[in-house]
Amino acid sequence: MLRKLMRKKTEDVHLLNDRIEAVRKRQIPNHVAIIMDGNGRWAKQRKMPRIAGHHEGMKTVRQITNFANELGVKALTLYAFSTENWKRPKIEIDFLMNLPGEFLNTYLPELMEKGIKVEMIGNMDALPAHTRKAIIKAIETTKDNQGLILNFAMNYGSRLELVHVMKELAKEVSEGTLEINSINENLIDSKLMTAHLPEPDLLIRTSGEVRLSNFMLWQLAYAEFIFTNVLWPDFNEECFMQAIEDFQNRDRRFGSLEGDQKG
Ligand code: IPE
Ligand code: IPE
Ligand code: MG
C-alpha cells in the first residue's frame, strides 16, 4: 500500500516537472497579480480563528513566490491589505500588521539566496511603525537583487492611488509646469505606484469571489483574469501552474483580430 502510494507521489512529481518544462517553452507572464482571498473561510472550515487562516496563508506566499521566481516571472504583486480592510476588527488588523515582520524576518535569508527583490505599493505612512520598519528593512536589504520582484500591495487602494495621480497632475497644470494636452496614458502610467513594473498580464483571485475589490483598476485594463474557488491557504504550485497554462491558452487580442479570425 505504502509503496503504491509512494509510486503515485513520484509519478505526480514527474508529471508536474513535465508540465513545468512545457510551460517554460511558452510565454511566461511578466507580471502576475494575485488577490489572496479566503483565509478566513479556510480557518472557519477547520473551526479555527480567522487569524489562523492568515498565518497559513503566509506559507502559501512563500511557496508561490519561490515557484514564480523559478518559472521566470518578473514581478509578482500580492494584495495583502486593502484600504478597505481597516473596517475589520482591531484584533484581526493587529495580527495582519504583524505578518510582514514575521514573514520578512524569517524569510529574508531565503529571499537573498534566491535573488528576490521586495517592494511595496500602498500608503506606507498609515501603517504601524513596526510594520513599516519590517517592510523598509526588506526593501533596503533586497534592493540590488536581480530576480523576481515581490511586490506587496499593503494598505493599497486603486481609487486612492488614482486620486493622488489626478491631484498631482492638477497641481502641475495649475503651477504651469504641465500642459493639459500633454496628459496621456503614458504620463498617467508614469505617476502610478506601479510605474516601474511591467503591466500585469495575469490576475488571479482565489476563494470564488468574482470582483476586483479596488485592486489595480487602471493597470488591469488588458490583463487576463482567472478566478478559482481554491482558498488562498490551499493554493499551491499545481494551482499556480494551472493558472499559467490557462493564461498561455488564451488568445490575447488587445482589440485587434488575432488568432482564428485573422485573414
Ligand atoms: C484574505 O482573506 C486576506 C485579507 C483580506 C487580508 P480574507 O480574510 O478576506 O478571507 P475570507 O474572504 O474572509 O474568507
Ligand atoms: C480583498 O479581499 C483584499 C485583499 C485580498 C487584501 P477582501 O476579502 O477584503 O475583499 P471583499 O471584502 O470580499 O471584497
Ligand atoms: Mg475575503
CSV table of C-alpha atoms and ligand atoms in Angstrom, one decimal:
chain,number,residue,atom,x,y,z
A,1,MET,CA,0.0,0.0,0.0
A,2,LEU,CA,2.7,2.4,1.1
A,3,ARG,CA,4.9,1.5,-1.9
A,4,LYS,CA,1.9,2.1,-4.2
A,5,LEU,CA,1.3,5.5,-2.6
A,6,MET,CA,5.0,6.5,-3.0
A,7,ARG,CA,5.0,5.4,-6.6
A,8,LYS,CA,1.9,7.6,-7.2
A,9,LYS,CA,3.6,10.5,-5.5
A,10,THR,CA,6.7,10.1,-7.7
A,11,GLU,CA,4.5,9.9,-10.8
A,12,ASP,CA,2.9,13.2,-9.7
A,13,VAL,CA,6.3,14.9,-9.3
A,14,HIS,CA,7.3,13.7,-12.8
A,15,LEU,CA,4.0,15.0,-14.2
A,16,LEU,CA,4.5,18.4,-12.6
A,17,ASN,CA,8.0,18.6,-13.9
A,18,ASP,CA,6.8,17.7,-17.4
A,19,ARG,CA,4.2,20.5,-17.1
A,20,ILE,CA,6.9,23.0,-15.9
A,21,GLU,CA,9.0,22.1,-18.9
A,22,ALA,CA,6.1,22.7,-21.3
A,23,VAL,CA,5.1,25.9,-19.6
A,24,ARG,CA,8.6,27.3,-19.8
A,25,LYS,CA,8.7,26.8,-23.6
A,26,ARG,CA,5.7,29.2,-24.0
A,27,GLN,CA,5.2,32.8,-22.9
A,28,ILE,CA,5.6,33.2,-19.1
A,29,PRO,CA,3.6,36.3,-17.9
A,30,ASN,CA,5.9,39.1,-17.0
A,31,HIS,CA,3.7,40.3,-14.1
A,32,VAL,CA,1.2,38.2,-12.2
A,33,ALA,CA,-1.1,40.0,-9.7
A,34,ILE,CA,-2.9,37.9,-7.1
A,35,ILE,CA,-5.9,38.8,-4.8
A,36,MET,CA,-5.1,36.4,-2.0
A,37,ASP,CA,-8.6,35.7,-0.6
A,38,GLY,CA,-10.3,33.1,1.5
A,39,ASN,CA,-8.0,32.9,4.6
A,40,GLY,CA,-11.0,33.4,6.9
A,41,ARG,CA,-13.1,30.8,5.3
A,42,TRP,CA,-10.2,28.3,5.3
A,43,ALA,CA,-9.9,28.8,9.1
A,44,LYS,CA,-13.7,28.6,9.6
A,45,GLN,CA,-13.9,25.3,7.8
A,46,ARG,CA,-11.5,24.0,10.4
A,47,LYS,CA,-13.2,25.7,13.4
A,48,MET,CA,-10.1,27.8,13.9
A,49,PRO,CA,-10.0,31.6,14.4
A,50,ARG,CA,-9.7,33.7,11.3
A,51,ILE,CA,-6.1,34.7,12.1
A,52,ALA,CA,-5.0,31.0,11.8
A,53,GLY,CA,-6.0,31.3,8.2
A,54,HIS,CA,-3.9,34.4,7.7
A,55,HIS,CA,-0.9,32.6,9.3
A,56,GLU,CA,-1.4,29.6,7.0
A,57,GLY,CA,-1.8,32.0,4.0
A,58,MET,CA,1.7,33.3,4.7
A,59,LYS,CA,3.1,29.8,3.9
A,60,THR,CA,1.4,30.0,0.6
A,61,VAL,CA,3.0,33.4,-0.1
A,62,ARG,CA,6.4,31.8,0.4
A,63,GLN,CA,5.7,28.8,-1.8
A,64,ILE,CA,4.1,30.7,-4.7
A,65,THR,CA,6.9,33.4,-4.5
A,66,ASN,CA,9.6,30.8,-4.9
A,67,PHE,CA,7.7,29.0,-7.7
A,68,ALA,CA,7.0,32.2,-9.6
A,69,ASN,CA,10.7,33.1,-9.3
A,70,GLU,CA,11.7,29.6,-10.6
A,71,LEU,CA,9.4,29.9,-13.6
A,72,GLY,CA,10.9,33.3,-14.6
A,73,VAL,CA,8.0,35.6,-13.7
A,74,LYS,CA,9.5,39.1,-13.5
A,75,ALA,CA,7.0,40.6,-11.0
A,76,LEU,CA,4.5,39.2,-8.6
A,77,THR,CA,2.1,41.6,-6.9
A,78,LEU,CA,0.3,40.2,-3.9
A,79,TYR,CA,-2.8,42.1,-2.5
A,80,ALA,CA,-2.1,41.7,1.3
A,81,PHE,CA,-4.2,44.5,2.8
A,82,SER,CA,-6.6,46.9,1.2
A,83,THR,CA,-7.6,50.5,2.2
A,84,GLU,CA,-11.0,48.9,3.0
A,85,ASN,CA,-9.6,46.3,5.3
A,86,TRP,CA,-9.3,48.9,8.1
A,87,LYS,CA,-13.0,48.1,8.6
A,88,ARG,CA,-12.2,44.8,10.2
A,89,PRO,CA,-12.0,44.1,14.0
A,90,LYS,CA,-8.9,45.6,15.6
A,91,ILE,CA,-7.6,42.2,16.7
A,92,GLU,CA,-7.6,40.9,13.2
A,93,ILE,CA,-5.9,44.1,11.8
A,94,ASP,CA,-3.2,43.9,14.5
A,95,PHE,CA,-2.5,40.3,13.5
A,96,LEU,CA,-2.3,41.2,9.9
A,97,MET,CA,0.1,44.1,10.7
A,98,ASN,CA,2.4,41.7,12.4
A,99,LEU,CA,2.7,39.3,9.5
A,100,PRO,CA,5.1,41.4,7.3
A,101,GLY,CA,7.6,41.4,10.2
A,102,GLU,CA,7.2,37.7,10.9
A,103,PHE,CA,7.3,36.8,7.2
A,104,LEU,CA,10.2,39.0,6.2
A,105,ASN,CA,12.3,38.3,9.3
A,106,THR,CA,12.2,34.5,8.9
A,107,TYR,CA,12.3,34.6,5.1
A,108,LEU,CA,14.8,37.3,4.4
A,109,PRO,CA,17.9,35.0,4.1
A,110,GLU,CA,16.0,32.8,1.6
A,111,LEU,CA,14.9,35.9,-0.4
A,112,MET,CA,18.6,37.0,-0.5
A,113,GLU,CA,19.7,33.5,-1.5
A,114,LYS,CA,17.2,33.4,-4.4
A,115,GLY,CA,17.8,37.0,-5.5
A,116,ILE,CA,14.2,38.1,-4.9
A,117,LYS,CA,13.6,41.8,-4.5
A,118,VAL,CA,10.9,43.1,-2.1
A,119,GLU,CA,8.9,46.2,-3.0
A,120,MET,CA,5.6,47.7,-1.8
A,121,ILE,CA,2.7,49.7,-3.2
A,122,GLY,CA,0.2,51.4,-1.0
A,123,ASN,CA,0.2,54.1,1.7
A,124,MET,CA,3.1,53.2,3.9
A,125,ASP,CA,2.7,56.2,6.2
A,126,ALA,CA,-0.5,54.9,7.7
A,127,LEU,CA,1.0,51.5,8.7
A,128,PRO,CA,2.1,50.9,12.3
A,129,ALA,CA,5.8,51.8,12.9
A,130,HIS,CA,6.8,48.1,13.4
A,131,THR,CA,5.2,47.0,10.2
A,132,ARG,CA,6.8,49.9,8.3
A,133,LYS,CA,10.1,49.1,9.8
A,134,ALA,CA,10.0,45.4,8.7
A,135,ILE,CA,9.0,46.4,5.1
A,136,ILE,CA,11.6,49.1,4.8
A,137,LYS,CA,14.3,46.7,6.1
A,138,ALA,CA,13.3,44.1,3.5
A,139,ILE,CA,13.2,46.6,0.7
A,140,GLU,CA,16.6,48.0,1.6
A,141,THR,CA,18.3,44.6,2.1
A,142,THR,CA,17.0,43.2,-1.2
A,143,LYS,CA,17.3,46.3,-3.3
A,144,ASP,CA,20.1,45.1,-5.5
A,145,ASN,CA,18.6,41.6,-6.1
A,146,GLN,CA,18.0,40.8,-9.8
A,147,GLY,CA,15.4,38.0,-9.6
A,148,LEU,CA,11.7,38.2,-9.1
A,149,ILE,CA,10.2,41.5,-7.8
A,150,LEU,CA,7.9,40.5,-4.9
A,151,ASN,CA,5.6,43.5,-4.7
A,152,PHE,CA,3.3,43.6,-1.7
A,153,ALA,CA,0.1,45.7,-2.0
A,154,MET,CA,-0.2,46.8,1.6
A,155,ASN,CA,-2.8,49.4,2.6
A,156,TYR,CA,-3.3,49.7,-1.1
A,157,GLY,CA,-6.5,51.0,-2.8
A,158,SER,CA,-6.7,51.7,-6.5
A,159,ARG,CA,-9.1,54.6,-6.3
A,160,LEU,CA,-6.9,56.3,-3.7
A,161,GLU,CA,-3.9,55.8,-6.0
A,162,LEU,CA,-5.8,57.4,-8.9
A,163,VAL,CA,-6.9,60.3,-6.7
A,164,HIS,CA,-3.2,61.0,-5.9
A,165,VAL,CA,-2.3,60.9,-9.6
A,166,MET,CA,-5.1,63.3,-10.5
A,167,LYS,CA,-4.2,65.7,-7.7
A,168,GLU,CA,-0.6,65.7,-8.8
A,169,LEU,CA,-1.5,66.4,-12.5
A,170,ALA,CA,-3.9,69.2,-11.4
A,171,LYS,CA,-1.1,70.7,-9.3
A,172,GLU,CA,1.4,70.7,-12.2
A,173,VAL,CA,-1.2,72.2,-14.5
A,174,SER,CA,-2.1,74.9,-12.1
A,175,GLU,CA,1.6,75.7,-11.5
A,176,GLY,CA,2.1,76.0,-15.2
A,177,THR,CA,4.7,73.1,-15.4
A,178,LEU,CA,2.3,70.8,-17.4
A,179,GLU,CA,0.1,71.4,-20.4
A,180,ILE,CA,-3.3,69.8,-20.4
A,181,ASN,CA,-2.6,68.4,-23.8
A,182,SER,CA,0.4,66.6,-22.6
A,183,ILE,CA,-1.7,64.4,-20.3
A,184,ASN,CA,-1.8,61.0,-21.9
A,185,GLU,CA,-1.9,57.3,-20.9
A,186,ASN,CA,1.9,57.0,-20.6
A,187,LEU,CA,2.1,60.1,-18.3
A,188,ILE,CA,-0.6,58.6,-16.1
A,189,ASP,CA,1.2,55.2,-16.1
A,190,SER,CA,4.4,57.0,-15.0
A,191,LYS,CA,2.7,58.6,-12.0
A,192,LEU,CA,1.2,55.3,-10.6
A,193,MET,CA,2.9,53.4,-7.8
A,194,THR,CA,3.5,50.6,-10.3
A,195,ALA,CA,5.3,52.9,-12.8
A,196,HIS,CA,8.5,50.9,-12.8
A,197,LEU,CA,6.8,47.5,-13.2
A,198,PRO,CA,5.6,45.8,-16.4
A,199,GLU,CA,1.9,45.9,-16.9
A,200,PRO,CA,0.2,42.9,-15.2
A,201,ASP,CA,-0.6,40.2,-17.7
A,202,LEU,CA,-2.5,37.9,-15.4
A,203,LEU,CA,-4.7,38.4,-12.4
A,204,ILE,CA,-5.6,35.5,-10.2
A,205,ARG,CA,-8.2,35.7,-7.4
A,206,THR,CA,-8.7,32.8,-5.1
A,207,SER,CA,-11.8,31.9,-2.9
A,208,GLY,CA,-14.5,32.1,-5.5
A,209,GLU,CA,-15.2,35.8,-5.2
A,210,VAL,CA,-15.5,37.4,-8.7
A,211,ARG,CA,-14.7,41.0,-8.1
A,212,LEU,CA,-11.6,43.3,-8.0
A,213,SER,CA,-12.2,44.9,-4.6
A,214,ASN,CA,-10.4,48.1,-5.6
A,215,PHE,CA,-7.3,46.4,-6.9
A,216,MET,CA,-5.2,47.9,-9.8
A,217,LEU,CA,-8.2,49.2,-11.7
A,218,TRP,CA,-6.1,51.1,-14.3
A,219,GLN,CA,-3.3,48.6,-14.6
A,220,LEU,CA,-5.6,45.6,-15.2
A,221,ALA,CA,-7.2,47.0,-18.3
A,222,TYR,CA,-5.9,44.2,-20.5
A,223,ALA,CA,-4.9,41.6,-18.1
A,224,GLU,CA,-6.3,38.0,-18.3
A,225,PHE,CA,-8.4,37.2,-15.3
A,226,ILE,CA,-8.5,33.8,-13.6
A,227,PHE,CA,-10.9,33.2,-10.7
A,228,THR,CA,-10.6,30.0,-8.8
A,229,ASN,CA,-12.6,28.5,-5.9
A,230,VAL,CA,-9.5,27.3,-4.1
A,231,LEU,CA,-9.0,29.2,-0.8
A,232,TRP,CA,-5.6,31.0,-0.5
A,233,PRO,CA,-4.1,28.7,2.1
A,234,ASP,CA,-4.8,25.8,-0.2
A,235,PHE,CA,-3.5,27.4,-3.3
A,236,ASN,CA,-0.3,25.5,-4.3
A,237,GLU,CA,2.2,25.2,-7.1
A,238,GLU,CA,-0.1,23.0,-9.1
A,239,CYS,CA,-2.8,25.7,-8.9
A,240,PHE,CA,-0.4,28.4,-10.0
A,241,MET,CA,0.8,26.2,-12.8
A,242,GLN,CA,-2.8,25.6,-13.9
A,243,ALA,CA,-3.3,29.3,-14.0
A,244,ILE,CA,-0.2,29.9,-16.1
A,245,GLU,CA,-1.4,27.1,-18.5
A,246,ASP,CA,-4.8,28.7,-18.8
A,247,PHE,CA,-3.2,32.0,-19.4
A,248,GLN,CA,-1.0,30.5,-22.2
A,249,ASN,CA,-4.1,29.1,-23.9
A,250,ARG,CA,-5.9,32.5,-24.0
A,251,ASP,CA,-5.9,34.5,-27.2
A,252,ARG,CA,-4.9,38.0,-26.2
A,253,ARG,CA,-6.2,40.2,-29.0
A,254,PHE,CA,-5.9,43.7,-27.5
A,255,GLY,CA,-8.7,44.9,-29.7
A,256,SER,CA,-7.3,43.5,-33.0
A,257,LEU,CA,-8.2,40.4,-34.9
A,258,GLU,CA,-5.6,37.8,-33.9
A,259,GLY,CA,-5.9,34.0,-34.0
A,260,ASP,CA,-8.8,32.4,-35.8
A,261,GLN,CA,-10.5,35.5,-37.1
A,262,LYS,CA,-7.4,36.8,-38.9
A,263,GLY,CA,-7.2,37.0,-42.7
B,1,IPE,C1,-7.8,37.4,2.5
B,1,IPE,O1,-8.6,36.6,3.3
B,1,IPE,C2,-6.8,38.2,3.3
B,1,IPE,C3,-7.1,39.6,3.5
B,1,IPE,C4,-8.1,40.3,3.0
B,1,IPE,C5,-6.2,40.3,4.4
B,1,IPE,P1,-9.9,37.0,4.0
B,1,IPE,O2,-9.6,37.4,5.4
B,1,IPE,O3,-10.6,38.1,3.2
B,1,IPE,O4,-10.7,35.7,4.0
B,1,IPE,P2,-12.3,35.5,3.8
B,1,IPE,O5,-12.7,36.2,2.5
B,1,IPE,O6,-13.0,36.1,4.9
B,1,IPE,O7,-12.5,34.0,3.7
B,2,IPE,C1,-9.5,41.8,-1.0
B,2,IPE,O1,-10.1,40.8,-0.2
B,2,IPE,C2,-8.3,42.4,-0.3
B,2,IPE,C3,-7.2,41.5,-0.1
B,2,IPE,C4,-7.1,40.3,-0.5
B,2,IPE,C5,-6.1,42.1,0.6
B,2,IPE,P1,-11.4,41.2,0.7
B,2,IPE,O2,-11.8,39.9,1.4
B,2,IPE,O3,-11.1,42.3,1.6
B,2,IPE,O4,-12.5,41.7,-0.3
B,2,IPE,P2,-14.0,41.7,-0.2
B,2,IPE,O5,-14.3,42.5,1.1
B,2,IPE,O6,-14.6,40.4,-0.2
B,2,IPE,O7,-14.5,42.5,-1.5
B,3,MG,MG,-12.0,38.0,1.8
